[in-house]
Short mmCIF file of C-alpha atoms and ligand atoms in Angstrom, two decimals:
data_model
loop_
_atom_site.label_atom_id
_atom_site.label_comp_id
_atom_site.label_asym_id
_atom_site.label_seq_id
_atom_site.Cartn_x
_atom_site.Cartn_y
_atom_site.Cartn_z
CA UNK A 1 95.49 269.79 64.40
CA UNK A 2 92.79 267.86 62.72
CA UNK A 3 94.04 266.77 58.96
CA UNK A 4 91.73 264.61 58.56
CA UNK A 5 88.82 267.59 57.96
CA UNK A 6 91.21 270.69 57.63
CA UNK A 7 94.28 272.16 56.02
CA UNK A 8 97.25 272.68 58.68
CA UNK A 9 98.50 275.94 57.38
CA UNK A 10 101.90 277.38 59.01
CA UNK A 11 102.24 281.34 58.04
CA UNK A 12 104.79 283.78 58.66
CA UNK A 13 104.77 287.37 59.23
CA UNK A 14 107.20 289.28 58.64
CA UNK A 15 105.85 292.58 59.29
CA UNK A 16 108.01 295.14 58.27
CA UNK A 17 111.08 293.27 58.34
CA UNK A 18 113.38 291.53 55.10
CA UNK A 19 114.28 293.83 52.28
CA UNK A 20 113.47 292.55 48.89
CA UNK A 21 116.84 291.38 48.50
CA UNK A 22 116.57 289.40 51.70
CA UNK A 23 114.00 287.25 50.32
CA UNK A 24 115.83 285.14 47.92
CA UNK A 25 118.38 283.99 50.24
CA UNK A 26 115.85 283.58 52.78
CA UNK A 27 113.90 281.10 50.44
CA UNK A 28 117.46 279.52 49.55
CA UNK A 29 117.94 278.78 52.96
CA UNK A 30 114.78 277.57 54.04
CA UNK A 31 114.65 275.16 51.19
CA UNK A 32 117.79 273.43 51.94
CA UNK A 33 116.79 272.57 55.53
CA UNK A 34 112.67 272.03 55.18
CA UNK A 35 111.56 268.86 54.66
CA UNK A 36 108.88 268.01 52.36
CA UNK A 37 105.98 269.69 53.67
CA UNK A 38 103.42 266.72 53.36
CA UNK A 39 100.92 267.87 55.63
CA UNK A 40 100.50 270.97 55.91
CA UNK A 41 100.65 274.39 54.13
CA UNK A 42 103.42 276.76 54.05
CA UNK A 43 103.19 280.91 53.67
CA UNK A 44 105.29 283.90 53.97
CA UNK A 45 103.17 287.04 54.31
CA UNK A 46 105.63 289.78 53.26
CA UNK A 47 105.74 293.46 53.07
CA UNK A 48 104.13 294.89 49.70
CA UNK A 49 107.72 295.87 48.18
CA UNK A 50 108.90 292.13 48.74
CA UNK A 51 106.24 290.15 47.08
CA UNK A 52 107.18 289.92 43.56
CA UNK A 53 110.31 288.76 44.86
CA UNK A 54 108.67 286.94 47.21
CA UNK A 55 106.15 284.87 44.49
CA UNK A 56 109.41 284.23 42.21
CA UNK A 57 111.63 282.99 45.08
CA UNK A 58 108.98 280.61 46.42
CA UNK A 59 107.60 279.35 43.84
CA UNK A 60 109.67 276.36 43.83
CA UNK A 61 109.60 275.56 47.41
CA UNK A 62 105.86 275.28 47.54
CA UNK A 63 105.45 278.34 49.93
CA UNK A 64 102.58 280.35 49.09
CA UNK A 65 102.97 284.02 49.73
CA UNK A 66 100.89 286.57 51.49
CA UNK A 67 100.29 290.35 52.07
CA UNK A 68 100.02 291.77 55.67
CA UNK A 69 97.10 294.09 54.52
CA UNK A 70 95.46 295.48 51.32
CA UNK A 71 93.00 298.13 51.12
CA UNK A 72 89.26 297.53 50.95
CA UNK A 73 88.03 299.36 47.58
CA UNK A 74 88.51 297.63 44.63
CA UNK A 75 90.13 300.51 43.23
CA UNK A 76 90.09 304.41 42.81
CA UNK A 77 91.77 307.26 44.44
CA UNK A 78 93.34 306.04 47.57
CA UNK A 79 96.79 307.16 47.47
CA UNK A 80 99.30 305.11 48.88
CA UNK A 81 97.10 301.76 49.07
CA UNK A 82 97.57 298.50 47.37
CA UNK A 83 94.22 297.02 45.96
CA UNK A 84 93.57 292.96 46.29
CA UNK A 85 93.37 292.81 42.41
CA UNK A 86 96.56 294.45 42.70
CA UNK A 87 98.05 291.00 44.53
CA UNK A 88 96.28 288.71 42.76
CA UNK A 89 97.52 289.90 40.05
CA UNK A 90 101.15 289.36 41.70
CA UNK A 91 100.32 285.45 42.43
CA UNK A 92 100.04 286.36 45.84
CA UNK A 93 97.32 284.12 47.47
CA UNK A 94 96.57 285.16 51.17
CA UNK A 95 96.61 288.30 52.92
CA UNK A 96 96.79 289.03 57.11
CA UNK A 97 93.95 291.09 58.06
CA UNK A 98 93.20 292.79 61.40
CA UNK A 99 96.66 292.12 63.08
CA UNK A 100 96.74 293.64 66.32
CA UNK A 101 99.70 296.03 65.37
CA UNK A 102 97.11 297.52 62.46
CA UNK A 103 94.44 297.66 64.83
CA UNK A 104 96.21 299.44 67.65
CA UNK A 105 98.41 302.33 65.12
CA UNK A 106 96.50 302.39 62.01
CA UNK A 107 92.78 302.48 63.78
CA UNK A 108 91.49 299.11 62.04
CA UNK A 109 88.14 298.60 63.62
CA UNK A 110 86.11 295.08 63.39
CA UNK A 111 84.08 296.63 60.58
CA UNK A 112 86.86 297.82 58.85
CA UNK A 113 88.13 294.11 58.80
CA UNK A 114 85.24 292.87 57.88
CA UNK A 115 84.98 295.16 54.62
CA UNK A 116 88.37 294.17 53.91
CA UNK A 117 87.18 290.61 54.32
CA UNK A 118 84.55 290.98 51.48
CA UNK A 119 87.61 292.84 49.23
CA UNK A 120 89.74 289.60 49.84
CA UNK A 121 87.26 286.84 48.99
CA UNK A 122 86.23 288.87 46.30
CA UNK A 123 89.20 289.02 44.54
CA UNK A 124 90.23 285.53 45.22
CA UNK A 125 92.59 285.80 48.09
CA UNK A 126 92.14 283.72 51.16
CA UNK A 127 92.06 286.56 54.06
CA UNK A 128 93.97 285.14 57.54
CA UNK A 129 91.83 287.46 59.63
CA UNK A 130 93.65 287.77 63.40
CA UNK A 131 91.58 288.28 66.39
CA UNK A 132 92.79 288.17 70.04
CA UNK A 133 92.13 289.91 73.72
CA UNK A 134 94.33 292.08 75.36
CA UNK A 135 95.82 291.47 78.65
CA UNK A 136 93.08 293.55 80.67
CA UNK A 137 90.51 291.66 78.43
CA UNK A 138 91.79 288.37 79.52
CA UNK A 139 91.95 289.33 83.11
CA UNK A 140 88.52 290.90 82.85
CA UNK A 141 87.09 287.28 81.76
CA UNK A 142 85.76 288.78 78.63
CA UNK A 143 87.63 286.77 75.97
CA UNK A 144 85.25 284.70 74.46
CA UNK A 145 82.93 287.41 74.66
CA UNK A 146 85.02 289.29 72.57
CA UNK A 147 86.78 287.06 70.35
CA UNK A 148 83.10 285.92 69.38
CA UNK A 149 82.03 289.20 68.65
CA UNK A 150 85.09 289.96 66.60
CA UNK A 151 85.04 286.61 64.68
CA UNK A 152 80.76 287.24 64.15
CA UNK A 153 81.82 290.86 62.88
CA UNK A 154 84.63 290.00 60.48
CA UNK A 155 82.38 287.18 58.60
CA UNK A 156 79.03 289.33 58.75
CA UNK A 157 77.07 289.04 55.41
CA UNK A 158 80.38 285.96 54.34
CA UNK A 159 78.47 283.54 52.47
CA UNK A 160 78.20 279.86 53.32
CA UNK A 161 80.48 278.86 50.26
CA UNK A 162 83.27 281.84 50.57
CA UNK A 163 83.80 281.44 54.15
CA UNK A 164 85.84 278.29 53.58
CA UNK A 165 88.47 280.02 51.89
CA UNK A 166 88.75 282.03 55.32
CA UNK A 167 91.72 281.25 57.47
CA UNK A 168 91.49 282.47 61.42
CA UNK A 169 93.96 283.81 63.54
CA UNK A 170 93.77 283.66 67.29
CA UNK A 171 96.79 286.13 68.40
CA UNK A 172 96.33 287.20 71.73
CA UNK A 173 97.89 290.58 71.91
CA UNK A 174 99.53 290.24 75.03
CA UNK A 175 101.30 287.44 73.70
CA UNK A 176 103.35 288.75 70.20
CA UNK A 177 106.30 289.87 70.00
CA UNK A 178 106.67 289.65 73.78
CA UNK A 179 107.88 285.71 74.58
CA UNK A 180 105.22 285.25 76.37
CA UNK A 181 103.55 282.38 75.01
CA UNK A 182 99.44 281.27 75.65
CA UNK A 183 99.69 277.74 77.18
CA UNK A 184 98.46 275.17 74.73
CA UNK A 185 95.29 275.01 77.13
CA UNK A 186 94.46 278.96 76.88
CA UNK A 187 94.84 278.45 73.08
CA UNK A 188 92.87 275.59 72.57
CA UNK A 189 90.22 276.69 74.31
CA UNK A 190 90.32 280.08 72.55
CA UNK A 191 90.24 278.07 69.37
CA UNK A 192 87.82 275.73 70.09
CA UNK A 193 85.22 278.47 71.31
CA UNK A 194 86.02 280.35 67.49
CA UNK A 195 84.94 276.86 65.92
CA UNK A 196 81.80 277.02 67.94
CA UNK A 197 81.03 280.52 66.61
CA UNK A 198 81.44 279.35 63.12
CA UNK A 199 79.73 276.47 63.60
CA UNK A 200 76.11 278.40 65.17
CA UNK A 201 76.61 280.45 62.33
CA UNK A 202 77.52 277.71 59.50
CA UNK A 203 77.05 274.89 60.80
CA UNK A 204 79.48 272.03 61.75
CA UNK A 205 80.58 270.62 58.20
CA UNK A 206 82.15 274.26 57.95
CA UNK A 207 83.24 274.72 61.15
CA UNK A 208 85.03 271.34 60.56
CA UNK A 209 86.69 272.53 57.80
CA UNK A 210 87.93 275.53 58.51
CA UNK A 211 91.47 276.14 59.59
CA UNK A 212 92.05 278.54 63.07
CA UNK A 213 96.01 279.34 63.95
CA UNK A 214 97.37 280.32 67.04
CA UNK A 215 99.60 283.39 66.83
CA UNK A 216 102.16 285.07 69.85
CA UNK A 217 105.10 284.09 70.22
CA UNK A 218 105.04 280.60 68.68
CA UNK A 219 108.49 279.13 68.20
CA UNK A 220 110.67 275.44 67.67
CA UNK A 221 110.27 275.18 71.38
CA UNK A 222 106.54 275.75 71.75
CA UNK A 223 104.93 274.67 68.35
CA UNK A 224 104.56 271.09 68.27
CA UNK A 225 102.45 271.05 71.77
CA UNK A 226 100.18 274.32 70.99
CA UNK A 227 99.42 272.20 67.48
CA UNK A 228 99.00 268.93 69.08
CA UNK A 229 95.28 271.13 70.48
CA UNK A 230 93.27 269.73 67.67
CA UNK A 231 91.48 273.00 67.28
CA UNK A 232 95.15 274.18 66.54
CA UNK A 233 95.68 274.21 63.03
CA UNK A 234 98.77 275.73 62.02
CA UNK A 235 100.40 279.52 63.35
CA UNK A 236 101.24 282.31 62.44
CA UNK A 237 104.39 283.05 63.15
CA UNK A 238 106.56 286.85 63.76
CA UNK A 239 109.64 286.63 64.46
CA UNK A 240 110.64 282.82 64.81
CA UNK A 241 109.45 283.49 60.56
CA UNK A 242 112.95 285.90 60.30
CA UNK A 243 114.93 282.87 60.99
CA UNK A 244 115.12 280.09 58.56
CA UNK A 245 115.93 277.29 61.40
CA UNK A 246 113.54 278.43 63.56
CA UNK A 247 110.86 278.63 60.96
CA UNK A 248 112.03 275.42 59.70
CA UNK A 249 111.58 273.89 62.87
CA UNK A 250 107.61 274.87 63.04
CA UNK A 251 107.30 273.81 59.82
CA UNK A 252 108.79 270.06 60.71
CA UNK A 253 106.82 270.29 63.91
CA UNK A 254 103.84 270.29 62.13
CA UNK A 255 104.42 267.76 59.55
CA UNK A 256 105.14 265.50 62.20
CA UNK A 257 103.33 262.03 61.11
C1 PEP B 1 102.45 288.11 64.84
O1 PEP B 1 102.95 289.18 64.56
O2 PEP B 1 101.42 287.74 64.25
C2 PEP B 1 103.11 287.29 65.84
C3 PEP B 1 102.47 286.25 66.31
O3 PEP B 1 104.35 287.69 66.24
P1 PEP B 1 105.35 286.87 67.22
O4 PEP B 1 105.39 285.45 66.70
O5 PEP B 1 106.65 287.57 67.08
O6 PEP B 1 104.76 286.94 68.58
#
């Protein structure tokens, strides 16, 4: 973590998990054992049918909430699809886009991210866009290769001034929803190489500023030394984000002084 230049942002996901009458005792919960979160930012990205819930419980807890997807038109005949007016409208403030589990069953492609990208800033939402390698990338020794390409394609034609609403995501896919966790150095260095890319193509007051999470498997155990990488900023967080200890837990870990 750098706070100094950058917002520490700690996001759950809780795919599609948590009913929407889970979510008020869920935010009940969490806000009795939180502490003040001084430094850094606190989200749950929920399922559509949860988020009005999700936007009243919160609110006084200072969690923002999130979407896990949205569609890219602005609106029209797409049956079935929620539209990022449609969550602004809501008070919802970020959205996931391009998690791994969207790109692998619902055929989300790097241009399809970054059209979704343009919808997001667009309408005001701050996108968390998730990139990461698969094991056979990794072992190939292709992952900055491809993490670059897949951060360049997501922010194609993002202007200088909306790109610092963007939030990145390094989740490599090998490690959600599996326990197996990057070591801190893997991550870093992941991260650091996606602040290089932004910073050839913005420049390094940007690149400074912008906030890159580590995502796969993070957990109480694991959090506070994968965000003591200062190109670490925050995580996003799966299933430790069901529990309201364990979520807790990251959340103290990275409001550490
Ligand atoms: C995720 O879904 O973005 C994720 C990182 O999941 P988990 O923490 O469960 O690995």
């Amino acid at each position: 973590m750098n706070r100094k230049y950058r917002k520490t942002i700690i996001a759950g996901n809780w795919k599609m998990n948590m009913k929407p009458s889970d979510v008020k005792p869920f935010a009940d919960e969490l806000k009795n054992i939180v502490s003040r979160a001084k430094w850094c930012e606190t989200v749950i990205c929920a399922p559509f049918v949860d988020l009005p819930a999700a936007v009243k419980a919160f609110k006084d807890c200072r969690v923002s909430v999130g979407a896990e997807n949205l569609n890219e038109n602005p609106k029209g005949a797409y049956t079935g699809e929620i539209a990022a007016d449609m969550l602004v409208d809501l008070g919802v403030k970020y959205v996931i886009i391009g998690h791994s589990e969207r790109r692998q069953y619902y055929g989300e492609t790097d241009i399809s991210v970054n059209k979704k990208v343009h919808a997001a800033l667009e309408a005001g939402l701050q996108p968390i866009v998730c990139v990461g390698e698969s094991l056979e990338q990794r072992e190939l020794g292709i992952t900055i290769e491809l993490i670059t390409l897949q951060v360049k394609t997501a922010l194609a034609n993002v202007s200088a001034d909306k790109v610092r609403k963007v939030v990145i995501a390094y989740e490599p896919i090998w490690a959600i929803g599996t326990g197996k966790t990057a070591t801190a150095e893997q991550a870093g260095e992941v991260c650091c190489a996606i602040r290089a890319v932004i910073r050839n193509l913005y420049g390094a007051r940007i690149a400074r500023a912008i906030t890159i999470q580590y995502g796969g498997s993070m957990n109480e155990k694991n959090a506070a030394e994968l965000l003591a990488q200062p190109d670490i900023d925050g995580g996003l967080i799966g299933g430790a984000s069901l529990v309201p200890e364990k979520f807790a837990a990251i959340i103290n870990a990275a409001n550490q002084e």
